[in-house]
């Protein structure tokens, strides 16, 4: 039987319950990291020994082969507590013994757990809290201050005083231009007596080419990483990707358009051609495309769900990883008369994957939100020219037989235009990822917050899952909606 007061809230990951405001500074704080360190390796997404999953409240109450692991308010009846004692049989964790302080922390969480602290059912970053109620037309600066002041008061924190003009000027140029001010620039700013000189300087720097150059480098690293390695070249990025980023920042291109540029990679204007390099650099590897896109644009690392459901974030399942791979599985690098491009086949791209128990499943076009795309006309195993808007070379339709057994057939990649199918998996992914995915705007504002302050509201910035709750959820949600 499920505790009556918990009905409707079962999907909440344990990490959110362990880090509720009422738990700050008490045994509640830090329980999720303790479980991740000692327990979820055997009782999480990768393994569920004894049928027990410790990643969510629902799975705790359901328990495993020995029954429920958690009885609210009753530590002496909760296996989550009793199996931690030195004399317990079986003893948990199997190797080693938690300290008395750690056992006490778990016991107190069970003893004091109050289901009334659960605001709404949800699963972490996939169902965020409602945005806070703030006055209409409030400026972003005032909204941020009000939302931060709330947490300062709750946690009895005295904020640092505002920076003086000299410190502000230095920090602003470092943040927006990547360099300190010259002596002349510094003296001019300090001698300015206008009351709005700080806001004026922000606008001036944001409109400068120096800002576009600096943030192009910042987002080059954020989107593609700093390491180059085999098949990757700084010269290639300088020739293709960085000009696109500079143009996007200089023209204040909306981020939903940038996201579309990067995923679909079919430029509607010459300046957008370099966006194709984001996927082109992955060298026809659909798994790398899925991992890079998810980490950079959605703030989620999904590669740990390749062989099993995510070890600590129950909302990311193995089917989501392979679904994301499937969206890219028809993509092929091509060389066009305009430079590197991405063609897309109209058929094939079906994979089977197995979990750790050896159970096999066929991948679907399923996005991280759970939305499934049905391909028009059903499964397409054999290609035909009728399936294309922009026709591919003949050997895309009838690939030549490989010379050696086990080799993939080599197809023509030097084309006038990148082949475009009538139904594009990447276009569908862009629609789901940018238009129907709240995580897109949250990931971007969180990354920019991290760039400007040194740490994201969710940290790390590419692990925005229920296992890493935001430090200020209302602030993150307000910023994301305002950004949208």
Short mmCIF file of C-alpha atoms in Angstrom, two decimals:
data_model
loop_
_atom_site.label_atom_id
_atom_site.label_comp_id
_atom_site.label_asym_id
_atom_site.label_seq_id
_atom_site.Cartn_x
_atom_site.Cartn_y
_atom_site.Cartn_z
CA UNK A 1 0.00 0.00 0.00
CA UNK A 2 1.20 3.53 -0.81
CA UNK A 3 1.10 6.13 1.96
CA UNK A 4 -2.08 8.14 1.20
CA UNK A 5 -0.40 11.53 1.50
CA UNK A 6 2.18 10.57 -1.13
CA UNK A 7 -0.21 9.75 -3.97
CA UNK A 8 0.39 11.99 -6.99
CA UNK A 9 3.95 12.80 -5.96
CA UNK A 10 5.68 9.51 -6.52
CA UNK A 11 7.65 10.43 -9.62
CA UNK A 12 9.75 12.98 -7.74
CA UNK A 13 13.41 11.93 -7.76
CA UNK A 14 14.98 11.39 -4.39
CA UNK A 15 17.53 14.14 -5.04
CA UNK A 16 14.80 16.79 -4.93
CA UNK A 17 13.35 15.48 -1.69
CA UNK A 18 16.78 15.36 -0.05
CA UNK A 19 17.52 18.95 -0.93
CA UNK A 20 14.23 20.60 0.00
CA UNK A 21 14.45 24.01 1.70
CA UNK A 22 13.36 22.48 5.00
CA UNK A 23 16.43 20.25 4.89
CA UNK A 24 19.01 23.02 4.64
CA UNK A 25 21.60 22.55 7.36
CA UNK A 26 19.90 19.41 8.73
CA UNK A 27 20.35 15.68 8.09
CA UNK A 28 18.25 16.20 4.94
CA UNK A 29 21.09 18.10 3.28
CA UNK A 30 23.52 15.88 1.43
CA UNK A 31 21.49 12.65 1.52
CA UNK A 32 21.27 12.38 -2.28
CA UNK A 33 25.08 12.54 -2.74
CA UNK A 34 25.44 9.91 0.00
CA UNK A 35 23.08 7.52 -1.80
CA UNK A 36 24.77 8.19 -5.15
CA UNK A 37 28.19 7.43 -3.67
CA UNK A 38 27.29 4.27 -1.77
CA UNK A 39 24.00 2.87 -3.11
CA UNK A 40 22.87 3.66 -6.65
CA UNK A 41 25.73 1.77 -8.33
CA UNK A 42 23.87 -1.41 -7.36
CA UNK A 43 20.38 0.05 -6.94
CA UNK A 44 19.96 2.53 -9.80
CA UNK A 45 19.67 2.65 -13.57
CA UNK A 46 22.60 0.34 -14.34
CA UNK A 47 21.84 -2.36 -11.78
CA UNK A 48 18.87 -3.03 -9.54
CA UNK A 49 20.02 -5.82 -7.27
CA UNK A 50 17.18 -7.45 -5.43
CA UNK A 51 14.82 -5.48 -7.69
CA UNK A 52 15.48 -2.28 -5.69
CA UNK A 53 15.82 1.14 -7.35
CA UNK A 54 16.83 4.03 -5.08
CA UNK A 55 16.49 6.86 -7.61
CA UNK A 56 12.94 8.04 -6.81
CA UNK A 57 10.33 8.13 -4.08
CA UNK A 58 8.09 5.84 -6.12
CA UNK A 59 10.75 3.14 -6.37
CA UNK A 60 11.64 3.48 -2.66
CA UNK A 61 8.02 2.87 -1.66
CA UNK A 62 7.63 0.06 -4.17
CA UNK A 63 10.84 -1.53 -2.92
CA UNK A 64 12.30 -4.74 -4.26
CA UNK A 65 12.15 -8.44 -3.55
CA UNK A 66 12.23 -7.77 0.22
CA UNK A 67 9.37 -5.26 0.13
CA UNK A 68 9.24 -1.44 0.51
CA UNK A 69 12.56 0.17 1.40
CA UNK A 70 10.95 3.20 3.00
CA UNK A 71 8.12 3.73 5.52
CA UNK A 72 7.71 7.49 6.19
CA UNK A 73 8.28 8.27 9.85
CA UNK A 74 9.26 4.69 10.74
CA UNK A 75 13.03 4.14 10.47
CA UNK A 76 12.85 0.90 12.45
CA UNK A 77 10.61 -0.58 9.73
CA UNK A 78 12.54 0.88 6.78
CA UNK A 79 15.12 -1.33 5.09
CA UNK A 80 16.79 1.88 3.90
CA UNK A 81 17.88 2.28 7.54
CA UNK A 82 17.94 -1.18 9.09
CA UNK A 83 20.25 -2.70 6.45
CA UNK A 84 22.91 -0.09 7.26
CA UNK A 85 23.54 -1.38 10.80
CA UNK A 86 26.78 -3.40 11.27
CA UNK A 87 24.92 -6.55 12.35
CA UNK A 88 22.38 -6.43 9.49
CA UNK A 89 22.12 -9.42 7.16
CA UNK A 90 22.41 -8.68 4.32
CA UNK A 91 24.49 -5.66 5.21
CA UNK A 92 24.50 -2.53 3.05
CA UNK A 93 26.69 -1.41 1.47
CA UNK A 94 28.16 -4.91 1.01
CA UNK A 95 31.73 -3.66 1.30
CA UNK A 96 32.43 -1.20 4.05
CA UNK A 97 30.34 0.43 6.74
CA UNK A 98 28.77 3.89 6.70
CA UNK A 99 29.84 6.14 9.52
CA UNK A 100 27.54 6.66 12.51
CA UNK A 101 26.94 10.21 11.24
CA UNK A 102 25.86 8.95 7.81
CA UNK A 103 23.54 6.29 9.25
CA UNK A 104 22.05 8.94 11.54
CA UNK A 105 21.47 11.21 8.55
CA UNK A 106 19.49 8.50 6.70
CA UNK A 107 17.53 7.60 9.84
CA UNK A 108 16.58 11.23 10.50
CA UNK A 109 15.46 11.71 6.90
CA UNK A 110 13.08 8.75 7.20
CA UNK A 111 11.91 9.78 10.67
CA UNK A 112 11.20 13.41 9.76
CA UNK A 113 10.04 12.98 6.19
CA UNK A 114 6.99 15.17 5.67
CA UNK A 115 5.07 14.56 2.42
CA UNK A 116 3.51 18.02 2.75
CA UNK A 117 6.85 19.53 1.69
CA UNK A 118 6.27 18.09 -1.80
CA UNK A 119 4.83 20.93 -3.87
CA UNK A 120 3.82 19.23 -7.10
CA UNK A 121 4.39 15.91 -8.80
CA UNK A 122 7.22 16.05 -11.30
CA UNK A 123 10.63 14.81 -12.23
CA UNK A 124 13.18 17.47 -11.64
CA UNK A 125 14.17 19.45 -14.69
CA UNK A 126 11.44 17.93 -16.88
CA UNK A 127 8.61 19.45 -14.78
CA UNK A 128 9.99 22.61 -13.13
CA UNK A 129 8.21 24.68 -10.50
CA UNK A 130 5.75 27.33 -11.62
CA UNK A 131 7.45 30.67 -12.28
CA UNK A 132 7.31 33.06 -9.33
CA UNK A 133 4.72 35.79 -9.19
CA UNK A 134 6.48 39.06 -9.91
CA UNK A 135 5.09 42.46 -10.99
CA UNK A 136 4.34 42.85 -14.70
CA UNK A 137 7.00 44.70 -16.65
CA UNK A 138 9.66 44.17 -13.99
CA UNK A 139 13.21 44.60 -15.25
CA UNK A 140 15.44 41.51 -15.37
CA UNK A 141 17.91 43.11 -12.94
CA UNK A 142 15.22 43.79 -10.33
CA UNK A 143 13.65 40.34 -10.84
CA UNK A 144 17.01 38.63 -10.29
CA UNK A 145 17.65 40.65 -7.13
CA UNK A 146 14.21 39.88 -5.69
CA UNK A 147 14.59 36.16 -6.32
CA UNK A 148 18.09 36.08 -4.86
CA UNK A 149 17.04 38.12 -1.82
CA UNK A 150 14.45 35.46 -1.01
CA UNK A 151 17.15 32.81 -0.67
CA UNK A 152 19.46 35.18 1.24
CA UNK A 153 16.74 35.73 3.82
CA UNK A 154 15.91 32.01 4.07
CA UNK A 155 19.56 31.11 4.58
CA UNK A 156 20.52 34.18 6.64
CA UNK A 157 23.16 35.29 4.14
CA UNK A 158 24.43 38.85 3.94
CA UNK A 159 25.34 39.61 0.32
CA UNK A 160 28.53 41.37 -0.63
CA UNK A 161 28.18 45.12 -1.30
CA UNK A 162 27.94 46.33 -4.92
CA UNK A 163 31.27 46.61 -6.72
CA UNK A 164 32.74 50.08 -7.11
CA UNK A 165 33.16 51.60 -10.57
CA UNK A 166 36.76 50.46 -10.99
CA UNK A 167 36.00 46.79 -10.17
CA UNK A 168 32.78 46.85 -12.20
CA UNK A 169 34.55 48.21 -15.29
CA UNK A 170 37.34 45.64 -15.11
CA UNK A 171 34.94 42.73 -14.58
CA UNK A 172 32.59 43.84 -17.34
CA UNK A 173 35.30 44.05 -19.99
CA UNK A 174 36.73 40.70 -18.89
CA UNK A 175 33.27 39.08 -19.10
CA UNK A 176 32.10 40.62 -22.37
CA UNK A 177 35.36 41.22 -24.25
CA UNK A 178 37.75 38.75 -22.62
CA UNK A 179 40.27 41.46 -21.74
CA UNK A 180 40.89 44.15 -19.13
CA UNK A 181 40.31 47.83 -20.04
CA UNK A 182 43.05 50.04 -21.42
CA UNK A 183 44.21 52.94 -19.25
CA UNK A 184 42.36 55.40 -21.50
CA UNK A 185 39.11 53.38 -21.40
CA UNK A 186 39.34 53.08 -17.62
CA UNK A 187 39.91 56.78 -17.04
CA UNK A 188 37.07 57.72 -19.39
CA UNK A 189 34.62 55.44 -17.54
CA UNK A 190 35.66 56.61 -14.08
CA UNK A 191 35.31 60.27 -15.05
CA UNK A 192 31.79 59.74 -16.51
CA UNK A 193 29.27 61.34 -14.10
CA UNK A 194 26.04 60.06 -15.71
CA UNK A 195 23.87 57.99 -13.36
CA UNK A 196 23.21 55.33 -16.03
CA UNK A 197 26.81 54.97 -17.19
CA UNK A 198 26.98 51.28 -16.22
CA UNK A 199 23.93 50.35 -18.30
CA UNK A 200 25.25 52.43 -21.20
CA UNK A 201 28.58 50.60 -21.09
CA UNK A 202 26.88 47.20 -21.06
CA UNK A 203 24.90 48.13 -24.18
CA UNK A 204 28.00 49.53 -25.87
CA UNK A 205 30.08 46.41 -25.25
CA UNK A 206 27.31 44.00 -26.23
CA UNK A 207 27.01 45.78 -29.58
CA UNK A 208 30.76 45.67 -30.25
CA UNK A 209 32.65 43.35 -32.57
CA UNK A 210 35.03 42.59 -29.71
CA UNK A 211 32.13 41.02 -27.80
CA UNK A 212 31.12 38.93 -30.84
CA UNK A 213 34.69 37.69 -31.28
CA UNK A 214 35.07 36.82 -27.59
CA UNK A 215 31.72 35.08 -27.18
CA UNK A 216 32.25 33.19 -30.43
CA UNK A 217 35.32 31.64 -28.78
CA UNK A 218 33.36 30.98 -25.59
CA UNK A 219 30.57 29.18 -27.44
CA UNK A 220 32.99 27.37 -29.72
CA UNK A 221 34.30 25.68 -26.57
CA UNK A 222 30.84 25.28 -25.03
CA UNK A 223 29.35 23.66 -28.14
CA UNK A 224 32.25 21.62 -29.50
CA UNK A 225 34.72 21.44 -26.61
CA UNK A 226 38.29 22.68 -26.48
CA UNK A 227 40.00 19.39 -27.36
CA UNK A 228 40.51 18.88 -31.08
CA UNK A 229 42.03 15.40 -31.49
CA UNK A 230 42.00 13.23 -34.59
CA UNK A 231 40.09 14.60 -37.54
CA UNK A 232 39.53 17.97 -35.85
CA UNK A 233 41.35 21.17 -36.68
CA UNK A 234 41.42 24.69 -35.29
CA UNK A 235 41.85 25.89 -38.88
CA UNK A 236 38.62 24.16 -39.88
CA UNK A 237 36.72 25.78 -37.03
CA UNK A 238 38.27 29.16 -37.88
CA UNK A 239 37.22 28.76 -41.49
CA UNK A 240 33.68 27.47 -40.93
CA UNK A 241 32.29 27.48 -37.39
CA UNK A 242 33.72 30.64 -35.78
CA UNK A 243 32.54 32.97 -38.58
CA UNK A 244 29.01 31.62 -38.11
CA UNK A 245 29.15 32.20 -34.35
CA UNK A 246 30.52 35.74 -34.78
CA UNK A 247 27.77 36.54 -37.27
CA UNK A 248 25.05 35.08 -35.02
CA UNK A 249 26.24 37.15 -32.03
CA UNK A 250 26.83 40.35 -34.03
CA UNK A 251 23.33 40.21 -35.54
CA UNK A 252 21.72 39.11 -32.24
CA UNK A 253 20.31 36.02 -33.95
CA UNK A 254 17.56 34.50 -31.78
CA UNK A 255 18.74 31.36 -30.00
CA UNK A 256 15.83 29.30 -31.28
CA UNK A 257 17.12 30.06 -34.79
CA UNK A 258 20.67 29.17 -33.72
CA UNK A 259 19.44 25.84 -32.35
CA UNK A 260 17.64 25.17 -35.63
CA UNK A 261 20.78 26.11 -37.61
CA UNK A 262 22.93 23.68 -35.64
CA UNK A 263 20.58 20.69 -35.78
CA UNK A 264 19.05 20.97 -39.26
CA UNK A 265 22.20 22.42 -40.90
CA UNK A 266 20.47 23.60 -44.08
CA UNK A 267 21.42 27.27 -44.37
CA UNK A 268 18.77 29.67 -45.59
CA UNK A 269 21.40 32.39 -46.08
CA UNK A 270 25.14 32.32 -46.81
CA UNK A 271 26.17 33.50 -43.32
CA UNK A 272 24.53 30.43 -41.72
CA UNK A 273 26.54 27.85 -43.70
CA UNK A 274 29.15 27.43 -40.99
CA UNK A 275 26.55 26.09 -38.53
CA UNK A 276 26.83 22.73 -40.30
CA UNK A 277 30.30 22.30 -38.77
CA UNK A 278 28.71 21.53 -35.37
CA UNK A 279 27.58 18.12 -36.66
CA UNK A 280 30.09 17.80 -39.51
CA UNK A 281 32.95 17.62 -36.99
CA UNK A 282 31.40 14.42 -35.57
CA UNK A 283 32.43 12.57 -38.77
CA UNK A 284 29.20 10.64 -39.52
CA UNK A 285 29.03 9.24 -35.97
CA UNK A 286 25.38 9.46 -34.90
CA UNK A 287 26.25 8.66 -31.27
CA UNK A 288 28.68 11.58 -31.10
CA UNK A 289 26.09 13.84 -32.71
CA UNK A 290 23.51 12.83 -30.09
CA UNK A 291 25.92 13.31 -27.19
CA UNK A 292 27.21 16.68 -28.42
CA UNK A 293 23.71 18.03 -29.13
CA UNK A 294 22.24 16.93 -25.82
CA UNK A 295 25.11 18.25 -23.68
CA UNK A 296 25.49 21.56 -25.52
CA UNK A 297 21.87 22.47 -26.27
CA UNK A 298 19.78 20.63 -23.66
CA UNK A 299 22.20 20.62 -20.72
CA UNK A 300 22.08 16.82 -20.35
CA UNK A 301 24.75 14.16 -20.73
CA UNK A 302 22.99 11.10 -22.10
CA UNK A 303 25.85 8.74 -22.93
CA UNK A 304 25.50 6.92 -19.60
CA UNK A 305 22.10 5.71 -20.82
CA UNK A 306 23.64 3.86 -23.78
CA UNK A 307 23.66 0.43 -22.09
CA UNK A 308 21.05 0.99 -19.35
CA UNK A 309 18.74 3.63 -17.92
CA UNK A 310 20.57 6.58 -16.39
CA UNK A 311 22.23 5.50 -13.10
CA UNK A 312 20.93 8.42 -10.99
CA UNK A 313 18.40 10.36 -13.13
CA UNK A 314 15.31 8.17 -13.69
CA UNK A 315 13.83 10.52 -16.31
CA UNK A 316 16.58 9.59 -18.81
CA UNK A 317 16.01 6.07 -20.09
CA UNK A 318 17.97 3.90 -22.51
CA UNK A 319 15.26 4.40 -25.13
CA UNK A 320 15.87 8.16 -24.98
CA UNK A 321 19.55 7.74 -25.79
CA UNK A 322 18.89 5.46 -28.76
CA UNK A 323 15.99 7.63 -29.85
CA UNK A 324 18.28 10.64 -30.02
CA UNK A 325 20.84 8.60 -31.98
CA UNK A 326 18.10 7.55 -34.42
CA UNK A 327 17.34 11.20 -35.28
CA UNK A 328 20.92 11.51 -36.59
CA UNK A 329 21.40 8.04 -38.02
CA UNK A 330 20.67 9.02 -41.63
CA UNK A 331 23.05 12.00 -41.61
CA UNK A 332 26.09 11.92 -43.91
CA UNK A 333 28.87 14.48 -44.34
CA UNK A 334 29.09 15.86 -47.87
CA UNK A 335 31.24 18.38 -49.70
CA UNK A 336 29.17 20.89 -51.65
CA UNK A 337 30.14 23.74 -53.94
CA UNK A 338 29.51 26.03 -50.93
CA UNK A 339 31.69 24.01 -48.52
CA UNK A 340 31.04 21.29 -45.91
CA UNK A 341 27.42 20.23 -45.60
CA UNK A 342 25.18 17.54 -44.16
CA UNK A 343 23.15 15.28 -46.40
CA UNK A 344 20.37 13.11 -45.07
CA UNK A 345 19.16 9.77 -46.34
CA UNK A 346 15.46 9.01 -46.64
CA UNK A 347 15.53 5.35 -45.59
CA UNK A 348 17.29 3.04 -43.14
CA UNK A 349 18.64 4.14 -39.79
CA UNK A 350 16.98 1.47 -37.64
CA UNK A 351 18.92 0.04 -34.73
CA UNK A 352 18.44 -2.64 -32.14
CA UNK A 353 19.90 -2.21 -28.67
CA UNK A 354 20.11 -4.47 -25.63
CA UNK A 355 20.04 -3.74 -21.91
CA UNK A 356 22.32 -5.39 -19.36
CA UNK A 357 19.96 -8.35 -19.09
CA UNK A 358 20.31 -8.98 -22.82
CA UNK A 359 16.74 -7.91 -23.63
CA UNK A 360 16.63 -6.43 -27.12
CA UNK A 361 14.56 -3.46 -28.32
CA UNK A 362 14.31 -1.54 -31.57
CA UNK A 363 15.01 2.18 -31.45
CA UNK A 364 12.22 4.68 -32.06
CA UNK A 365 12.33 8.37 -32.85
CA UNK A 366 11.71 9.29 -29.21
CA UNK A 367 12.90 12.59 -27.74
CA UNK A 368 14.02 13.25 -24.16
CA UNK A 369 10.60 14.67 -23.30
CA UNK A 370 9.02 11.31 -24.20
CA UNK A 371 7.51 12.55 -27.48
CA UNK A 372 7.60 9.89 -30.19
CA UNK A 373 7.69 10.78 -33.90
CA UNK A 374 5.91 8.44 -36.31
CA UNK A 375 7.55 8.40 -39.71
CA UNK A 376 5.06 9.14 -42.54
CA UNK A 377 4.33 6.02 -44.52
CA UNK A 378 5.82 3.73 -41.92
CA UNK A 379 9.17 1.99 -41.94
CA UNK A 380 11.48 2.70 -44.87
CA UNK A 381 14.25 0.17 -45.41
CA UNK A 382 14.82 0.75 -49.14
CA UNK A 383 15.63 4.15 -50.59
CA UNK A 384 14.01 5.63 -53.70
CA UNK A 385 14.36 9.01 -55.49
CA UNK A 386 10.68 9.72 -54.77
CA UNK A 387 11.55 10.24 -51.10
CA UNK A 388 13.71 13.34 -51.75
CA UNK A 389 13.30 17.09 -52.18
CA UNK A 390 16.94 17.42 -53.25
CA UNK A 391 18.01 14.23 -55.02
CA UNK A 392 21.10 12.35 -53.86
CA UNK A 393 23.72 10.73 -56.13
CA UNK A 394 22.63 7.47 -57.72
CA UNK A 395 24.78 5.35 -55.41
CA UNK A 396 22.82 6.63 -52.38
CA UNK A 397 19.83 4.76 -53.80
CA UNK A 398 21.75 1.69 -55.00
CA UNK A 399 24.97 1.51 -52.96
CA UNK A 400 27.87 -0.38 -54.54
CA UNK A 401 28.86 -3.67 -53.01
CA UNK A 402 31.81 -3.30 -50.61
CA UNK A 403 35.11 -4.73 -51.79
CA UNK A 404 35.78 -6.48 -48.48
CA UNK A 405 33.46 -8.37 -46.21
CA UNK A 406 32.33 -6.27 -43.25
CA UNK A 407 33.08 -2.94 -44.92
CA UNK A 408 30.36 -0.36 -45.45
CA UNK A 409 29.63 0.56 -49.06
CA UNK A 410 31.33 3.78 -50.13
CA UNK A 411 28.92 6.37 -51.48
CA UNK A 412 29.50 9.64 -53.28
CA UNK A 413 29.93 12.56 -50.88
CA UNK A 414 31.01 15.29 -53.33
CA UNK A 415 27.76 16.86 -54.50
CA UNK A 416 26.34 20.12 -55.82
CA UNK A 417 23.79 20.31 -52.99
CA UNK A 418 23.35 18.28 -49.83
CA UNK A 419 20.60 15.66 -50.35
CA UNK A 420 17.37 16.52 -48.51
CA UNK A 421 14.61 13.94 -47.92
CA UNK A 422 10.91 14.81 -47.99
CA UNK A 423 10.71 13.68 -44.37
CA UNK A 424 13.73 14.88 -42.39
CA UNK A 425 14.50 13.30 -39.04
CA UNK A 426 16.78 16.20 -38.12
CA UNK A 427 14.07 18.75 -38.91
CA UNK A 428 11.69 16.85 -36.63
CA UNK A 429 14.34 16.79 -33.91
CA UNK A 430 14.83 20.57 -34.22
CA UNK A 431 11.09 21.10 -33.87
CA UNK A 432 10.88 18.97 -30.73
CA UNK A 433 14.13 20.30 -29.26
CA UNK A 434 13.58 24.00 -29.82
CA UNK A 435 9.82 24.55 -30.06
CA UNK A 436 8.49 21.97 -27.58
CA UNK A 437 11.35 21.59 -25.12
CA UNK A 438 11.54 23.90 -22.07
CA UNK A 439 14.98 22.45 -21.28
CA UNK A 440 16.39 24.31 -24.30
CA UNK A 441 15.95 27.81 -22.84
CA UNK A 442 16.82 26.64 -19.30
CA UNK A 443 20.08 25.10 -20.53
CA UNK A 444 21.10 28.28 -22.33
CA UNK A 445 20.36 30.72 -19.48
CA UNK A 446 22.08 28.35 -17.07
CA UNK A 447 25.18 28.23 -19.28
CA UNK A 448 25.30 32.04 -19.63
CA UNK A 449 24.85 32.40 -15.87
CA UNK A 450 27.80 30.05 -15.44
CA UNK A 451 29.94 32.00 -17.94
CA UNK A 452 29.28 35.27 -16.11
CA UNK A 453 29.43 34.07 -12.49
CA UNK A 454 31.70 31.02 -12.65
CA UNK A 455 29.01 28.48 -11.66
CA UNK A 456 25.61 27.61 -13.05
CA UNK A 457 22.32 27.66 -11.15
CA UNK A 458 22.56 23.96 -12.00
CA UNK A 459 26.10 22.66 -11.68
CA UNK A 460 27.63 21.18 -13.79
CA UNK A 461 25.96 22.93 -16.73
CA UNK A 462 25.73 19.74 -18.80
CA UNK A 463 24.09 17.70 -16.03
CA UNK A 464 20.71 19.39 -15.73
CA UNK A 465 18.91 16.32 -14.45
CA UNK A 466 16.92 15.50 -11.35
CA UNK A 467 20.16 14.31 -9.73
CA UNK A 468 21.48 17.90 -9.84
CA UNK A 469 18.65 20.20 -8.67
CA UNK A 470 18.99 23.95 -9.28
CA UNK A 471 20.23 26.04 -6.37
CA UNK A 472 17.52 28.64 -7.17
CA UNK A 473 14.71 26.89 -9.10
CA UNK A 474 12.38 29.91 -9.24
CA UNK A 475 15.17 32.13 -10.55
CA UNK A 476 16.11 29.60 -13.24
CA UNK A 477 12.49 29.26 -14.33
CA UNK A 478 11.93 33.03 -14.45
CA UNK A 479 15.11 33.59 -16.47
CA UNK A 480 14.19 30.79 -18.90
CA UNK A 481 10.69 32.14 -19.52
CA UNK A 482 11.94 35.71 -19.83
CA UNK A 483 14.61 34.51 -22.29
CA UNK A 484 12.02 32.65 -24.34
#
